[in-house]
PDB file of C-alpha atoms and ligand atoms in Angstrom:
ATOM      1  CA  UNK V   1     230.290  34.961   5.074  1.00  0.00           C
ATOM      2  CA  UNK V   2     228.678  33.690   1.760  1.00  0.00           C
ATOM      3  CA  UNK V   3     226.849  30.972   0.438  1.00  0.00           C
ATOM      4  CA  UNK V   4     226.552  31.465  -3.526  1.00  0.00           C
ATOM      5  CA  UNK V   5     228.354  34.075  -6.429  1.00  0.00           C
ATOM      6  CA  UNK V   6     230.245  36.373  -4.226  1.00  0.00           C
ATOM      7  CA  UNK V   7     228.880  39.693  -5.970  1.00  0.00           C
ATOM      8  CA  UNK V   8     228.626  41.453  -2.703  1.00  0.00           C
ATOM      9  CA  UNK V   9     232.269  39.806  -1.391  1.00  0.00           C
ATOM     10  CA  UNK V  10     233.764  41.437  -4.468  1.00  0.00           C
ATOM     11  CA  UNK V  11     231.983  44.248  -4.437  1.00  0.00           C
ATOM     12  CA  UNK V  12     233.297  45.197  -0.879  1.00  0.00           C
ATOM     13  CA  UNK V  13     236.949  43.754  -1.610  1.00  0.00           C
ATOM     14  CA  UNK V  14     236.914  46.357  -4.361  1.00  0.00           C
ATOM     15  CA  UNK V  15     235.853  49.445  -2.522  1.00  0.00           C
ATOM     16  CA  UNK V  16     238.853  48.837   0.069  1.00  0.00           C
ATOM     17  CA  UNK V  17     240.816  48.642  -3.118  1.00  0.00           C
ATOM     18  CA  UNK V  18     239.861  52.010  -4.587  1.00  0.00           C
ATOM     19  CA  UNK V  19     240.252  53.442  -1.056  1.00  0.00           C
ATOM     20  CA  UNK V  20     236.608  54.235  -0.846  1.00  0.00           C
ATOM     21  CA  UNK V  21     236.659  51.369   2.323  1.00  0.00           C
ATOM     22  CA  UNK V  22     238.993  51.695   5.645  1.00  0.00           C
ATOM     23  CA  UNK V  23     238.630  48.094   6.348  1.00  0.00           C
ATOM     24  CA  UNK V  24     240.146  44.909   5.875  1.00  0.00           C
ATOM     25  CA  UNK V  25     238.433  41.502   4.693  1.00  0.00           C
ATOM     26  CA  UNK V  26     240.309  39.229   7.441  1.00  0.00           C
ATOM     27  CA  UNK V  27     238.461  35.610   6.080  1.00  0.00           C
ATOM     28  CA  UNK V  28     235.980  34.254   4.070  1.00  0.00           C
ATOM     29  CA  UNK V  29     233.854  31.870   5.237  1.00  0.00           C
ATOM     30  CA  UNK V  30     231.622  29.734   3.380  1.00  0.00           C
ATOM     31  CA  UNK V  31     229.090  26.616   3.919  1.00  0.00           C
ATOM     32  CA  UNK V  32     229.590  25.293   0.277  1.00  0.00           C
ATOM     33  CA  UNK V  33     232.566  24.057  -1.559  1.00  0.00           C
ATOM     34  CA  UNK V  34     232.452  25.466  -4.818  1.00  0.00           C
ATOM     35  CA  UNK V  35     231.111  28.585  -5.254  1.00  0.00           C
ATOM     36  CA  UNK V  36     232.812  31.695  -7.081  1.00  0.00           C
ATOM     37  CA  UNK V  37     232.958  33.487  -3.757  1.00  0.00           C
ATOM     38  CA  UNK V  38     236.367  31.742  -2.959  1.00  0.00           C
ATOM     39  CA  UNK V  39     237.578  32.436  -6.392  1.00  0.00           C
ATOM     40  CA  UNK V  40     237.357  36.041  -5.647  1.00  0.00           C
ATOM     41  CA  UNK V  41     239.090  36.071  -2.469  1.00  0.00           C
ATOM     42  CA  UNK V  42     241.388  33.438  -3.331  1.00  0.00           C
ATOM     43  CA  UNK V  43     242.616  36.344  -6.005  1.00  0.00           C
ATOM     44  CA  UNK V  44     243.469  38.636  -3.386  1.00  0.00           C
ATOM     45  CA  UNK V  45     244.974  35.967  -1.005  1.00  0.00           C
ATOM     46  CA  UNK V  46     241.976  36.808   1.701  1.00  0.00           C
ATOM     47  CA  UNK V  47     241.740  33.205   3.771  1.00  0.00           C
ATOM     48  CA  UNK V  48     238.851  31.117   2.963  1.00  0.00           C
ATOM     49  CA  UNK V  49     237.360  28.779   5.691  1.00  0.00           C
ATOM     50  CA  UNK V  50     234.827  26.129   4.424  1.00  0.00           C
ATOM     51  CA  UNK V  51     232.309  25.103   7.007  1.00  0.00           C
ATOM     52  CA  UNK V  52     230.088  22.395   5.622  1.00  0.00           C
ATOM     53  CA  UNK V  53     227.052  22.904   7.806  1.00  0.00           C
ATOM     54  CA  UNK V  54     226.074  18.794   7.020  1.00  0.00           C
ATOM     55  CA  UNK V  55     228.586  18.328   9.363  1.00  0.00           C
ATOM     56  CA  UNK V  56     227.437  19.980  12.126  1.00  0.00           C
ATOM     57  CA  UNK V  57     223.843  18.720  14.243  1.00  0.00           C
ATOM     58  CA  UNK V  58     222.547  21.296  14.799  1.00  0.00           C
ATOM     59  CA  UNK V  59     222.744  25.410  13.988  1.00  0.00           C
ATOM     60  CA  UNK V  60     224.325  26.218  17.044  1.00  0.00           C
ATOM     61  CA  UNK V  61     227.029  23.907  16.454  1.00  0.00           C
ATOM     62  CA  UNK V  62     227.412  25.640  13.101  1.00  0.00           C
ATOM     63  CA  UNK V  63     227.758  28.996  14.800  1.00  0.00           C
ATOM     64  CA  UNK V  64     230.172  27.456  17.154  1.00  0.00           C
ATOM     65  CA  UNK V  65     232.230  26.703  14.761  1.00  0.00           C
ATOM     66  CA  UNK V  66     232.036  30.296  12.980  1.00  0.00           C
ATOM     67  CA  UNK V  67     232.957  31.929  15.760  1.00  0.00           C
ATOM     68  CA  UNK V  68     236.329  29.890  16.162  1.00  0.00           C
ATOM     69  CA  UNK V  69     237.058  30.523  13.015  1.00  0.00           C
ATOM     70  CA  UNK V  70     236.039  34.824  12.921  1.00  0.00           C
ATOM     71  CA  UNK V  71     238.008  34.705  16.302  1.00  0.00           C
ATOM     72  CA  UNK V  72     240.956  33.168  14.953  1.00  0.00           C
ATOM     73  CA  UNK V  73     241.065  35.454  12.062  1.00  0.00           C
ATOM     74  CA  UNK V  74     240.584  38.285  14.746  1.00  0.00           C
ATOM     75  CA  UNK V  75     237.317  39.584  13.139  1.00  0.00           C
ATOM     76  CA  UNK V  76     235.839  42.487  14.321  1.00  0.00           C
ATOM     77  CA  UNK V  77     232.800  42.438  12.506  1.00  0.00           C
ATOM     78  CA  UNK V  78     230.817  40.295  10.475  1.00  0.00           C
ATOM     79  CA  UNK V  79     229.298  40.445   7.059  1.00  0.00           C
ATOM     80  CA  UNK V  80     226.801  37.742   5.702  1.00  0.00           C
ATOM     81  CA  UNK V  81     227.062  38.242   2.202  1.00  0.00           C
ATOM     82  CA  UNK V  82     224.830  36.106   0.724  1.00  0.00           C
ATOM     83  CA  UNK V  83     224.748  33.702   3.740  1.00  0.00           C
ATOM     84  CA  UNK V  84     221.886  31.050   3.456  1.00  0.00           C
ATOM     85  CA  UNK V  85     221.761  29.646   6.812  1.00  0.00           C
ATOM     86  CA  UNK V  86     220.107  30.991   9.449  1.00  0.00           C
ATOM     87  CA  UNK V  87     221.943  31.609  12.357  1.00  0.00           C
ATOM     88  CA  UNK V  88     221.524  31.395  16.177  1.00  0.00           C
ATOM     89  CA  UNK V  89     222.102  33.335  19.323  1.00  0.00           C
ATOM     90  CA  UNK V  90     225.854  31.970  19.291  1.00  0.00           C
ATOM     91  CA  UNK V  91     227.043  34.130  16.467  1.00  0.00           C
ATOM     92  CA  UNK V  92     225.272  37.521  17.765  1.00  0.00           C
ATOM     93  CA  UNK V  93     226.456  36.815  21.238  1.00  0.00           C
ATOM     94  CA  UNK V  94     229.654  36.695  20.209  1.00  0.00           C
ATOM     95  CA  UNK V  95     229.569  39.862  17.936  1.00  0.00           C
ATOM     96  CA  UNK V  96     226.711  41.891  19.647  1.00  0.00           C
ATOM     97  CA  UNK V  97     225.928  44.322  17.287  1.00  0.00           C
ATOM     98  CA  UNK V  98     229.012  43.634  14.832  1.00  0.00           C
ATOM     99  CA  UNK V  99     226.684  41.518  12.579  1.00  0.00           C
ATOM    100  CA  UNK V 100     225.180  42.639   9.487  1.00  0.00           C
ATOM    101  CA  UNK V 101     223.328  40.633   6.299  1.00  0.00           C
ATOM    102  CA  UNK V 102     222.303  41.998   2.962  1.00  0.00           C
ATOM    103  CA  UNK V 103     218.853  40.822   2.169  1.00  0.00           C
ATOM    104  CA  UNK V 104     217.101  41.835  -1.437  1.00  0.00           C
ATOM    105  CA  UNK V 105     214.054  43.840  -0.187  1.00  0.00           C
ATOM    106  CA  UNK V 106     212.749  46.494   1.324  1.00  0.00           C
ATOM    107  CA  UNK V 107     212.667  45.039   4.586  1.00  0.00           C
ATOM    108  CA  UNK V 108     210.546  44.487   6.743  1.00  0.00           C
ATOM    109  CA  UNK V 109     208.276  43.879   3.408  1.00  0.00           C
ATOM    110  CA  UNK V 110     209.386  40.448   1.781  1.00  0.00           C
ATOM    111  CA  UNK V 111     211.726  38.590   4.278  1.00  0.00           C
ATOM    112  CA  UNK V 112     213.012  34.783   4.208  1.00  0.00           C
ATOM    113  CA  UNK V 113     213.795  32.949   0.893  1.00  0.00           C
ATOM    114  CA  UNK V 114     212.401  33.988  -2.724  1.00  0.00           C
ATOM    115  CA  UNK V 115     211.906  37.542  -1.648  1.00  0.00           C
ATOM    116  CA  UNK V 116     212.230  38.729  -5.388  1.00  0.00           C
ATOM    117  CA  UNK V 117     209.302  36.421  -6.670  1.00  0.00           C
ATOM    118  CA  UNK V 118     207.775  37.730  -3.099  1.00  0.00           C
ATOM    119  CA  UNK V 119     208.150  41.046  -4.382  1.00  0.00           C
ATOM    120  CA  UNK V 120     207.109  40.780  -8.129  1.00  0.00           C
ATOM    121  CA  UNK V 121     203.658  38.236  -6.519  1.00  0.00           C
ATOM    122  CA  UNK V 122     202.829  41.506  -4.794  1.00  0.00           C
ATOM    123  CA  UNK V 123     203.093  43.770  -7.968  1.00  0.00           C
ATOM    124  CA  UNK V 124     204.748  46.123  -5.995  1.00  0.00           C
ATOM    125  CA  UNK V 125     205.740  49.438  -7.893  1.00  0.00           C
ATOM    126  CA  UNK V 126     208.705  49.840  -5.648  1.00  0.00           C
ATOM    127  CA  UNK V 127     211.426  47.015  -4.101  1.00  0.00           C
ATOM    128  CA  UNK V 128     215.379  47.551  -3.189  1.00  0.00           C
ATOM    129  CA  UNK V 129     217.540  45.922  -0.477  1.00  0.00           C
ATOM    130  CA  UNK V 130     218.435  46.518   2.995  1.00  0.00           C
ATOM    131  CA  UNK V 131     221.488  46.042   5.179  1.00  0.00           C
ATOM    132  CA  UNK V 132     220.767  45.651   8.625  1.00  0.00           C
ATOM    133  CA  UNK V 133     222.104  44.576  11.612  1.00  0.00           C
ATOM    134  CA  UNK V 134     221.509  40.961  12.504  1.00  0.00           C
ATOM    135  CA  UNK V 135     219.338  40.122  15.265  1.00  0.00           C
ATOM    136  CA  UNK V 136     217.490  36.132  15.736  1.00  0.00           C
ATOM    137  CA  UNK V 137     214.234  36.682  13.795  1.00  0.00           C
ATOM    138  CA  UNK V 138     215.658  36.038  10.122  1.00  0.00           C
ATOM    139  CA  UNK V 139     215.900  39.537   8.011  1.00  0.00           C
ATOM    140  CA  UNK V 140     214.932  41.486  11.232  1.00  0.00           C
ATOM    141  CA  UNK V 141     217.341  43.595  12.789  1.00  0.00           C
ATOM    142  CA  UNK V 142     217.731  47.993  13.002  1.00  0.00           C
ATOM    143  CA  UNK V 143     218.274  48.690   9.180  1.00  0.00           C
ATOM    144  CA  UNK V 144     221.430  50.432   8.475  1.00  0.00           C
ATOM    145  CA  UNK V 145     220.823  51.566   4.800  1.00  0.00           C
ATOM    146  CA  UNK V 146     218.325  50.845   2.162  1.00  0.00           C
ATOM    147  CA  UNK V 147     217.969  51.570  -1.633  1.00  0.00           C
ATOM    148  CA  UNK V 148     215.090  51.710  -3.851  1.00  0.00           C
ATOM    149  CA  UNK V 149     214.233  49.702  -7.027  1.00  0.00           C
ATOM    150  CA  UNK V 150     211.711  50.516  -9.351  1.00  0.00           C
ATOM    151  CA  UNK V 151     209.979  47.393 -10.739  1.00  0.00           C
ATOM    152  CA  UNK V 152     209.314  47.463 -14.257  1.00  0.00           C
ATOM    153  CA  UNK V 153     206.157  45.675 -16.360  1.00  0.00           C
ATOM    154  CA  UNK V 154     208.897  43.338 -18.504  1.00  0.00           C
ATOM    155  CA  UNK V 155     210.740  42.568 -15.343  1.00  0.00           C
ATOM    156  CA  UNK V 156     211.820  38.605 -14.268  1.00  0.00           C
ATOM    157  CA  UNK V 157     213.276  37.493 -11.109  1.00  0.00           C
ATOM    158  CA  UNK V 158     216.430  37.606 -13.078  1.00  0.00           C
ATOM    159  CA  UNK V 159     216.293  41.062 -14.444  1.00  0.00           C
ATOM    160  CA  UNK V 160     214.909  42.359 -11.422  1.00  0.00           C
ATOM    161  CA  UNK V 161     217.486  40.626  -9.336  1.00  0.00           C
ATOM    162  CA  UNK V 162     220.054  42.200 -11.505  1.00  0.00           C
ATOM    163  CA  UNK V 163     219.351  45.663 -10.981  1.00  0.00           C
ATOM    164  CA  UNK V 164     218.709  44.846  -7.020  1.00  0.00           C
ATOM    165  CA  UNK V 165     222.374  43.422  -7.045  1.00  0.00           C
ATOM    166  CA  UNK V 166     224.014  47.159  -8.764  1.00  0.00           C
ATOM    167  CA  UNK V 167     222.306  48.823  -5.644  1.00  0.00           C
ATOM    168  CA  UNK V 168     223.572  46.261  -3.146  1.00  0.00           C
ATOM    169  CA  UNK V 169     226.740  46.559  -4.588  1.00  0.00           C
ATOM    170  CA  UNK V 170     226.627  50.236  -3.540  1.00  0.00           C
ATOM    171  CA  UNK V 171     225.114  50.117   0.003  1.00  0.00           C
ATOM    172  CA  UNK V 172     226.901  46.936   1.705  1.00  0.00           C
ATOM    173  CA  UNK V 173     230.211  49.072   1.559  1.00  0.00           C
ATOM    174  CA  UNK V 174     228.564  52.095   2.663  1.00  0.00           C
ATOM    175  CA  UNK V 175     226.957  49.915   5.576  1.00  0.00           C
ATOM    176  CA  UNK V 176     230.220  48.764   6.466  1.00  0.00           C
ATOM    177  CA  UNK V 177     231.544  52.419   7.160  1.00  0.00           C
ATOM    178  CA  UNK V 178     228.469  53.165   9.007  1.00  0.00           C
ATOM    179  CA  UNK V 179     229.044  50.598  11.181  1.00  0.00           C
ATOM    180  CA  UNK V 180     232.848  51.013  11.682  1.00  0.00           C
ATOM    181  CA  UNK V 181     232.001  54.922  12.587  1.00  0.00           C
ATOM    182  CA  UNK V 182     229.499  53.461  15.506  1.00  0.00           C
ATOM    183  CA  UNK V 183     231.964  51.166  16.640  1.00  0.00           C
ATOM    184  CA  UNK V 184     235.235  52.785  16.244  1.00  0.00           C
ATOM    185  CA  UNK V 185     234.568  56.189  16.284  1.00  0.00           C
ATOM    186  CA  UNK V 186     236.537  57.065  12.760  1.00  0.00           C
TER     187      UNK V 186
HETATM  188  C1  GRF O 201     222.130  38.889  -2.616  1.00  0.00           C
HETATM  189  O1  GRF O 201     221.070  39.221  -3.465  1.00  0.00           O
HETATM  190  C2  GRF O 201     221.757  39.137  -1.177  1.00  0.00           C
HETATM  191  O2  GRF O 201     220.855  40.166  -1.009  1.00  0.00           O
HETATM  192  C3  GRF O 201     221.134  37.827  -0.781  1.00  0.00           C
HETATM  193  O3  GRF O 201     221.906  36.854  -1.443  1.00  0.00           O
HETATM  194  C4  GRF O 201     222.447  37.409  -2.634  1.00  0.00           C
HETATM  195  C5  GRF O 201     223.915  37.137  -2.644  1.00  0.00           C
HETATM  196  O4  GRF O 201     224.492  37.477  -3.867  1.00  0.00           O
HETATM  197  N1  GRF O 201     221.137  37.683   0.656  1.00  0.00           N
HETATM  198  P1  GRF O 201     226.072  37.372  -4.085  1.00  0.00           P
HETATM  199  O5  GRF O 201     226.499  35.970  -3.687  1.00  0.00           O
HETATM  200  O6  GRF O 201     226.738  38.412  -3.248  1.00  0.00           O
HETATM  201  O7  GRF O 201     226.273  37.620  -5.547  1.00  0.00           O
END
């Protein structure tokens, strides 16, 4: 599931491609039209599924929606890529413990929206990212892996974000295999 560039979707399309990965992206699902996510799985012929959430009233309804849509693609578990909605008890119920987000801190320090600029208002020495599973408090959830990124003096939200991204790039497909060993036993 994403929301914006796709960096992360790529990122875990390519480590099944080098064999690094035993899974399979079944769909892509996205809440915007035009974002460079569905370029990148378009490329690979991975499904896309756009789910406008204006057209849903309320989150749940979004979720319910989801759901149909993971279910019809027979997805096993879920990855929220870059997914800017929050989302309900629907979703987890139907993937209890199958749902994991990538979120640019080192949680449980800077959670919600702007967490970079939360980080670099802090002055902390020290920020990453964090895969975790999903549970309903946003960016809450037993943290699967987590990776450490020094802040420098010079740094931006941009540069900063940058170098956050080359680490996420690295853990969310390493999260993934942690989870499929839990769940599957490989
Ligand atoms: C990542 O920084 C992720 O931590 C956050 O949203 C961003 C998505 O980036 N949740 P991308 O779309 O994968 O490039």
């Amino acid at each position: 599931m994403a929301s914006g560039s796709g960096s992360n979707f790529e990122a875990v399309a390519k480590s099944i491609e080098c064999g690094n990965l035993n899974a399979k992206i079944a769909v892509l699902i996205h809440n915007k039209p035009d974002i460079q996510a569905i370029e990148r799985a378009r490329k690979r012929n991975i499904p896309t599924v756009f789910l406008d959430h204006r057209n849903y009233p309320t989150r749940e309804d979004l979720d319910r929606a989801i759901v149909a849509a993971l279910q019809a693609h027979q997805v096993e578990c879920v990855v929220m890529a870059g997914w800017m909605r929050v989302i309900t008890q629907v979703l987890i119920d139907a993937f209890v413990d199958r749902v994991i987000n990538i979120h640019p801190s080192l949680l449980p320090s800077f959670p919600g929206i702007r967490s970079i600029e939360q980080a670099l208002a802090a002055k902390v020495k020290i920020t990453g990212c964090t895969v975790h599973l999903v549970s309903l408090e946003v960016d809450s959830g037993p943290i699967l892996v987590q990776s450490a990124v020094p802040v420098l003096p010079e740094d931006t939200a941009e540069t900063l974000h940058a170098r956050i991204q080359i680490q996420e790039h690295i853990i969310l497909p390493q999260a993934i295999e942690i989870l499929a060993q839990r769940l599957f036993h490989l």
